[in-house]
Amino acid sequence: MLHSEPTDISWCLFLSLRLTTITAMSVGSALVGHEHVPNYKWLLQAFGKAHLKPPLMILTDQCPAMKQAIASVFPDSRHRLCIWHIMNKVPNKI
């Protein structure tokens, strides 16, 4: 049976970018229910366990829960906002 109720599920995609050859490789993805800090912390901790070192930079949309989770789990990683998400919201804000 299909449900017509809205869901609060986010898709998180982890990419590894190699700037010297300008290539991207998918290194993981996950579906996260509800955009809450504990859910994102769990996801980032699982990602951290699967890799040898923390990411140098993390690029996200403007989700406040993700921002808090990144600061907690990867305090030395640089968190940057995705320009596409910012520009996509501009028409709604004007």
CSV table of N, CA, C and O in Angstrom, one decimal:
chain,number,residue,atom,x,y,z
A,1,MET,N,0.8,-1.2,0.0
A,1,MET,CA,0.0,0.0,0.0
A,1,MET,C,0.9,1.2,0.0
A,1,MET,O,1.8,1.4,0.8
A,2,LEU,N,0.6,2.2,-0.9
A,2,LEU,CA,1.4,3.4,-0.9
A,2,LEU,C,0.8,4.4,0.0
A,2,LEU,O,-0.4,4.6,0.1
A,3,HIS,N,1.6,5.2,0.7
A,3,HIS,CA,1.2,6.2,1.6
A,3,HIS,C,1.3,7.6,0.9
A,3,HIS,O,2.4,7.9,0.3
A,4,SER,N,0.4,8.4,1.0
A,4,SER,CA,0.5,9.8,0.4
A,4,SER,C,0.9,10.8,1.4
A,4,SER,O,1.0,12.0,1.1
A,5,GLU,N,1.3,10.4,2.6
A,5,GLU,CA,1.7,11.3,3.7
A,5,GLU,C,3.2,11.7,3.4
A,5,GLU,O,4.0,10.9,2.9
A,6,PRO,N,3.5,13.0,3.6
A,6,PRO,CA,4.9,13.4,3.4
A,6,PRO,C,5.8,12.7,4.4
A,6,PRO,O,5.5,12.4,5.5
A,7,THR,N,7.0,12.5,3.9
A,7,THR,CA,8.0,11.9,4.7
A,7,THR,C,9.2,12.9,5.0
A,7,THR,O,9.4,13.8,4.2
A,8,ASP,N,9.9,12.7,6.0
A,8,ASP,CA,11.0,13.5,6.4
A,8,ASP,C,12.3,12.6,6.3
A,8,ASP,O,12.9,12.3,7.3
A,9,ILE,N,12.6,12.3,5.1
A,9,ILE,CA,13.8,11.5,4.8
A,9,ILE,C,14.8,12.3,3.9
A,9,ILE,O,14.4,12.8,2.9
A,10,SER,N,16.0,12.3,4.3
A,10,SER,CA,17.1,13.0,3.6
A,10,SER,C,18.0,12.0,3.0
A,10,SER,O,18.3,10.9,3.6
A,11,TRP,N,18.4,12.2,1.8
A,11,TRP,CA,19.4,11.4,1.1
A,11,TRP,C,20.8,12.1,1.2
A,11,TRP,O,20.9,13.2,0.8
A,12,CYS,N,21.7,11.4,1.8
A,12,CYS,CA,23.1,12.0,2.0
A,12,CYS,C,24.0,11.2,1.1
A,12,CYS,O,24.1,10.0,1.1
A,13,LEU,N,24.8,11.9,0.2
A,13,LEU,CA,25.7,11.4,-0.7
A,13,LEU,C,27.1,11.8,-0.3
A,13,LEU,O,27.3,13.0,-0.1
A,14,PHE,N,28.0,10.9,-0.2
A,14,PHE,CA,29.4,11.2,0.1
A,14,PHE,C,30.2,11.0,-1.1
A,14,PHE,O,30.2,9.9,-1.7
A,15,LEU,N,30.9,12.0,-1.5
A,15,LEU,CA,31.8,12.0,-2.7
A,15,LEU,C,33.2,12.3,-2.3
A,15,LEU,O,33.5,13.1,-1.4
A,16,SER,N,34.1,11.7,-3.0
A,16,SER,CA,35.5,12.0,-2.8
A,16,SER,C,35.9,12.7,-4.1
A,16,SER,O,35.8,12.3,-5.2
A,17,LEU,N,36.4,13.9,-3.9
A,17,LEU,CA,36.9,14.8,-5.0
A,17,LEU,C,38.4,14.8,-5.1
A,17,LEU,O,39.1,15.1,-4.1
A,18,ARG,N,38.9,14.5,-6.3
A,18,ARG,CA,40.3,14.6,-6.5
A,18,ARG,C,40.5,15.8,-7.5
A,18,ARG,O,40.2,15.7,-8.6
A,19,LEU,N,41.0,16.9,-6.9
A,19,LEU,CA,41.1,18.1,-7.6
A,19,LEU,C,42.3,18.1,-8.7
A,19,LEU,O,42.2,18.8,-9.7
A,20,THR,N,43.3,17.2,-8.5
A,20,THR,CA,44.4,17.2,-9.4
A,20,THR,C,43.9,16.6,-10.8
A,20,THR,O,44.4,17.0,-11.8
A,21,THR,N,43.0,15.7,-10.8
A,21,THR,CA,42.4,15.1,-12.0
A,21,THR,C,41.0,15.5,-12.3
A,21,THR,O,40.4,15.1,-13.3
A,22,ILE,N,40.4,16.4,-11.4
A,22,ILE,CA,39.0,16.8,-11.5
A,22,ILE,C,38.1,15.7,-11.7
A,22,ILE,O,37.3,15.6,-12.7
A,23,THR,N,38.1,14.7,-10.8
A,23,THR,CA,37.2,13.6,-10.8
A,23,THR,C,36.5,13.5,-9.5
A,23,THR,O,37.0,13.9,-8.4
A,24,ALA,N,35.3,12.9,-9.5
A,24,ALA,CA,34.6,12.6,-8.3
A,24,ALA,C,34.2,11.1,-8.3
A,24,ALA,O,33.9,10.5,-9.3
A,25,MET,N,34.2,10.6,-7.1
A,25,MET,CA,33.9,9.2,-6.9
A,25,MET,C,33.0,9.0,-5.7
A,25,MET,O,33.2,9.6,-4.6
A,26,SER,N,31.9,8.3,-5.9
A,26,SER,CA,30.9,8.1,-4.8
A,26,SER,C,31.6,7.1,-3.8
A,26,SER,O,32.0,6.0,-4.2
A,27,VAL,N,31.6,7.5,-2.5
A,27,VAL,CA,32.2,6.6,-1.5
A,27,VAL,C,31.2,6.2,-0.5
A,27,VAL,O,31.5,5.5,0.5
A,28,GLY,N,29.9,6.6,-0.6
A,28,GLY,CA,28.9,6.2,0.3
A,28,GLY,C,27.6,7.0,0.1
A,28,GLY,O,27.7,8.1,-0.4
A,29,SER,N,26.5,6.5,0.6
A,29,SER,CA,25.3,7.2,0.6
A,29,SER,C,24.4,6.6,1.7
A,29,SER,O,24.6,5.5,2.1
A,30,ALA,N,23.5,7.4,2.2
A,30,ALA,CA,22.6,6.9,3.2
A,30,ALA,C,21.3,7.7,3.2
A,30,ALA,O,21.2,8.8,2.7
A,31,LEU,N,20.2,7.0,3.6
A,31,LEU,CA,18.9,7.7,3.8
A,31,LEU,C,18.8,7.9,5.3
A,31,LEU,O,19.0,7.0,6.1
A,32,VAL,N,18.5,9.1,5.7
A,32,VAL,CA,18.4,9.5,7.1
A,32,VAL,C,17.0,10.0,7.4
A,32,VAL,O,16.5,10.9,6.7
A,33,GLY,N,16.4,9.4,8.3
A,33,GLY,CA,15.0,9.9,8.7
A,33,GLY,C,15.1,11.0,9.7
A,33,GLY,O,15.9,11.0,10.7
A,34,HIS,N,14.5,12.1,9.4
A,34,HIS,CA,14.4,13.3,10.2
A,34,HIS,C,15.8,14.0,10.2
A,34,HIS,O,16.8,13.4,10.6
A,35,GLU,N,15.8,15.3,9.9
A,35,GLU,CA,17.0,16.1,9.9
A,35,GLU,C,17.3,16.6,11.4
A,35,GLU,O,17.1,17.7,11.7
A,36,HIS,N,17.8,15.6,12.2
A,36,HIS,CA,18.1,16.0,13.6
A,36,HIS,C,19.6,15.7,13.9
A,36,HIS,O,20.2,14.8,13.2
A,37,VAL,N,20.1,16.5,14.8
A,37,VAL,CA,21.6,16.4,15.1
A,37,VAL,C,22.0,14.9,15.4
A,37,VAL,O,23.0,14.4,14.9
A,38,PRO,N,21.3,14.2,16.3
A,38,PRO,CA,21.7,12.8,16.6
A,38,PRO,C,21.8,11.9,15.4
A,38,PRO,O,22.7,11.1,15.3
A,39,ASN,N,20.8,12.0,14.5
A,39,ASN,CA,20.8,11.2,13.3
A,39,ASN,C,22.1,11.5,12.4
A,39,ASN,O,22.7,10.6,11.9
A,40,TYR,N,22.4,12.8,12.2
A,40,TYR,CA,23.5,13.2,11.4
A,40,TYR,C,24.8,12.8,12.2
A,40,TYR,O,25.8,12.4,11.5
A,41,LYS,N,24.9,12.9,13.5
A,41,LYS,CA,26.1,12.5,14.2
A,41,LYS,C,26.3,11.0,14.0
A,41,LYS,O,27.5,10.6,13.8
A,42,TRP,N,25.3,10.2,14.1
A,42,TRP,CA,25.4,8.8,13.9
A,42,TRP,C,26.0,8.5,12.5
A,42,TRP,O,26.9,7.7,12.3
A,43,LEU,N,25.4,9.2,11.5
A,43,LEU,CA,25.8,9.0,10.1
A,43,LEU,C,27.3,9.4,9.9
A,43,LEU,O,28.1,8.6,9.3
A,44,LEU,N,27.7,10.5,10.4
A,44,LEU,CA,29.1,11.0,10.3
A,44,LEU,C,30.1,10.1,11.0
A,44,LEU,O,31.2,9.8,10.6
A,45,GLN,N,29.7,9.6,12.2
A,45,GLN,CA,30.5,8.7,13.0
A,45,GLN,C,30.7,7.4,12.2
A,45,GLN,O,31.8,6.8,12.2
A,46,ALA,N,29.6,6.9,11.6
A,46,ALA,CA,29.7,5.6,10.8
A,46,ALA,C,30.7,5.9,9.6
A,46,ALA,O,31.5,5.0,9.3
A,47,PHE,N,30.5,7.0,9.0
A,47,PHE,CA,31.4,7.4,7.8
A,47,PHE,C,32.8,7.5,8.3
A,47,PHE,O,33.7,7.0,7.6
A,48,GLY,N,33.1,8.1,9.4
A,48,GLY,CA,34.4,8.2,10.0
A,48,GLY,C,35.1,6.8,10.3
A,48,GLY,O,36.3,6.7,10.1
A,49,LYS,N,34.3,5.9,10.8
A,49,LYS,CA,34.8,4.6,11.1
A,49,LYS,C,35.2,3.8,9.8
A,49,LYS,O,36.1,3.0,9.8
A,50,ALA,N,34.5,4.1,8.7
A,50,ALA,CA,34.8,3.4,7.4
A,50,ALA,C,36.0,3.9,6.7
A,50,ALA,O,36.4,3.3,5.7
A,51,HIS,N,36.5,5.1,7.1
A,51,HIS,CA,37.6,5.7,6.4
A,51,HIS,C,38.8,5.9,7.3
A,51,HIS,O,38.6,6.0,8.5
A,52,LEU,N,40.0,6.0,6.7
A,52,LEU,CA,41.2,6.1,7.5
A,52,LEU,C,41.4,7.5,8.2
A,52,LEU,O,42.0,7.5,9.2
A,53,LYS,N,40.9,8.5,7.5
A,53,LYS,CA,41.1,9.8,8.1
A,53,LYS,C,39.8,10.7,7.9
A,53,LYS,O,39.1,10.4,6.9
A,54,PRO,N,39.6,11.7,8.7
A,54,PRO,CA,38.4,12.6,8.5
A,54,PRO,C,38.5,13.4,7.2
A,54,PRO,O,39.6,13.6,6.7
A,55,PRO,N,37.4,13.8,6.7
A,55,PRO,CA,37.5,14.6,5.4
A,55,PRO,C,38.1,16.0,5.7
A,55,PRO,O,38.0,16.5,6.8
A,56,LEU,N,38.8,16.5,4.7
A,56,LEU,CA,39.3,17.9,4.8
A,56,LEU,C,38.2,18.9,4.7
A,56,LEU,O,38.3,19.9,5.4
A,57,MET,N,37.2,18.7,3.9
A,57,MET,CA,36.2,19.6,3.7
A,57,MET,C,34.8,18.9,3.5
A,57,MET,O,34.8,17.8,3.0
A,58,ILE,N,33.8,19.5,4.0
A,58,ILE,CA,32.4,18.9,3.9
A,58,ILE,C,31.5,20.0,3.3
A,58,ILE,O,31.5,21.1,3.8
A,59,LEU,N,30.9,19.7,2.2
A,59,LEU,CA,30.0,20.6,1.5
A,59,LEU,C,28.6,20.2,1.7
A,59,LEU,O,28.2,19.1,1.4
A,60,THR,N,27.7,21.1,2.2
A,60,THR,CA,26.3,20.7,2.5
A,60,THR,C,25.4,21.9,2.1
A,60,THR,O,25.8,22.9,1.7
A,61,ASP,N,24.1,21.6,2.3
A,61,ASP,CA,23.1,22.7,2.1
A,61,ASP,C,23.1,23.4,3.5
A,61,ASP,O,24.0,23.3,4.3
A,62,GLN,N,22.1,24.2,3.7
A,62,GLN,CA,22.1,25.1,4.9
A,62,GLN,C,21.4,24.4,6.1
A,62,GLN,O,20.8,25.1,6.9
A,63,CYS,N,21.5,23.1,6.3
A,63,CYS,CA,20.8,22.4,7.3
A,63,CYS,C,21.5,22.7,8.7
A,63,CYS,O,22.7,22.3,8.9
A,64,PRO,N,20.8,23.3,9.6
A,64,PRO,CA,21.4,23.6,10.9
A,64,PRO,C,21.8,22.4,11.7
A,64,PRO,O,22.9,22.4,12.4
A,65,ALA,N,21.1,21.3,11.6
A,65,ALA,CA,21.4,20.1,12.3
A,65,ALA,C,22.7,19.5,11.8
A,65,ALA,O,23.5,19.0,12.5
A,66,MET,N,22.8,19.5,10.5
A,66,MET,CA,24.1,19.0,9.9
A,66,MET,C,25.3,19.8,10.3
A,66,MET,O,26.3,19.3,10.6
A,67,LYS,N,25.1,21.1,10.4
A,67,LYS,CA,26.2,22.0,10.8
A,67,LYS,C,26.7,21.7,12.2
A,67,LYS,O,27.9,21.6,12.4
A,68,GLN,N,25.7,21.4,13.1
A,68,GLN,CA,26.1,21.1,14.5
A,68,GLN,C,26.8,19.7,14.5
A,68,GLN,O,27.7,19.5,15.3
A,69,ALA,N,26.3,18.7,13.8
A,69,ALA,CA,26.8,17.4,13.8
A,69,ALA,C,28.2,17.4,13.2
A,69,ALA,O,29.1,16.7,13.8
A,70,ILE,N,28.5,18.2,12.2
A,70,ILE,CA,29.8,18.2,11.6
A,70,ILE,C,30.8,18.8,12.6
A,70,ILE,O,31.9,18.3,12.8
A,71,ALA,N,30.4,19.9,13.2
A,71,ALA,CA,31.3,20.5,14.2
A,71,ALA,C,31.6,19.6,15.4
A,71,ALA,O,32.7,19.6,15.9
A,72,SER,N,30.7,18.7,15.7
A,72,SER,CA,30.9,17.8,16.8
A,72,SER,C,31.7,16.6,16.4
A,72,SER,O,32.6,16.2,17.2
A,73,VAL,N,31.5,16.0,15.3
A,73,VAL,CA,32.1,14.8,14.9
A,73,VAL,C,33.5,15.0,14.2
A,73,VAL,O,34.5,14.3,14.4
A,74,PHE,N,33.5,16.0,13.3
A,74,PHE,CA,34.7,16.4,12.6
A,74,PHE,C,35.1,17.8,12.8
A,74,PHE,O,35.0,18.7,11.9
A,75,PRO,N,35.6,18.2,14.0
A,75,PRO,CA,35.9,19.6,14.4
A,75,PRO,C,37.0,20.2,13.5
A,75,PRO,O,37.0,21.4,13.4
A,76,ASP,N,37.9,19.4,13.0
A,76,ASP,CA,39.0,19.9,12.2
A,76,ASP,C,38.7,20.0,10.7
A,76,ASP,O,39.5,20.5,9.9
A,77,SER,N,37.5,19.5,10.3
A,77,SER,CA,37.1,19.6,8.8
A,77,SER,C,36.5,20.9,8.6
A,77,SER,O,35.8,21.5,9.4
A,78,ARG,N,36.7,21.4,7.4
A,78,ARG,CA,36.1,22.7,7.0
A,78,ARG,C,34.7,22.5,6.4
A,78,ARG,O,34.6,21.6,5.5
A,79,HIS,N,33.8,23.2,7.0
A,79,HIS,CA,32.4,23.0,6.5
A,79,HIS,C,32.0,24.2,5.6
A,79,HIS,O,32.2,25.4,6.0
A,80,ARG,N,31.6,23.9,4.4
A,80,ARG,CA,31.2,24.9,3.4
A,80,ARG,C,29.8,24.7,2.9
A,80,ARG,O,29.4,23.6,2.9
A,81,LEU,N,29.2,25.8,2.5
A,81,LEU,CA,27.8,25.7,2.0
A,81,LEU,C,27.8,25.6,0.5
A,81,LEU,O,28.6,26.2,-0.2
A,82,CYS,N,26.9,24.8,0.0
A,82,CYS,CA,26.8,24.5,-1.5
A,82,CYS,C,26.1,25.8,-2.1
A,82,CYS,O,25.0,26.2,-1.8
A,83,ILE,N,26.8,26.4,-3.1
A,83,ILE,CA,26.3,27.6,-3.8
A,83,ILE,C,25.0,27.2,-4.6
A,83,ILE,O,24.1,28.1,-4.7
A,84,TRP,N,24.9,26.0,-5.1
A,84,TRP,CA,23.7,25.7,-5.8
A,84,TRP,C,22.4,25.8,-4.9
A,84,TRP,O,21.4,26.3,-5.3
A,85,HIS,N,22.6,25.2,-3.7
A,85,HIS,CA,21.4,25.3,-2.7
A,85,HIS,C,21.1,26.7,-2.3
A,85,HIS,O,20.0,27.1,-2.2
A,86,ILE,N,22.1,27.5,-2.2
A,86,ILE,CA,21.9,28.9,-1.8
A,86,ILE,C,21.2,29.7,-2.9
A,86,ILE,O,20.2,30.4,-2.7
A,87,MET,N,21.7,29.5,-4.2
A,87,MET,CA,21.1,30.2,-5.3
A,87,MET,C,19.7,29.7,-5.6
A,87,MET,O,18.9,30.5,-6.1
A,88,ASN,N,19.5,28.5,-5.3
A,88,ASN,CA,18.2,27.9,-5.6
A,88,ASN,C,17.1,28.5,-4.6
A,88,ASN,O,15.9,28.6,-5.0
A,89,LYS,N,17.5,29.0,-3.5
A,89,LYS,CA,16.6,29.6,-2.5
A,89,LYS,C,16.4,31.1,-2.7
A,89,LYS,O,15.5,31.7,-2.2
A,90,VAL,N,17.3,31.7,-3.5
A,90,VAL,CA,17.2,33.2,-3.6
A,90,VAL,C,15.9,33.6,-4.2
A,90,VAL,O,15.3,34.6,-3.6
A,91,PRO,N,15.3,33.1,-5.2
A,91,PRO,CA,14.1,33.6,-5.7
A,91,PRO,C,12.9,33.6,-4.7
A,91,PRO,O,12.1,34.4,-4.7
A,92,ASN,N,13.0,32.6,-3.8
A,92,ASN,CA,11.9,32.5,-2.8
A,92,ASN,C,12.1,33.6,-1.7
A,92,ASN,O,11.2,33.9,-1.0
A,93,LYS,N,13.3,34.1,-1.5
A,93,LYS,CA,13.6,35.0,-0.5
A,93,LYS,C,13.4,36.5,-0.9
A,93,LYS,O,13.4,37.4,-0.1
A,94,ILE,N,13.3,36.7,-2.2
A,94,ILE,CA,13.2,38.1,-2.8
A,94,ILE,C,11.7,38.5,-2.8
A,94,ILE,O,10.9,37.8,-3.2
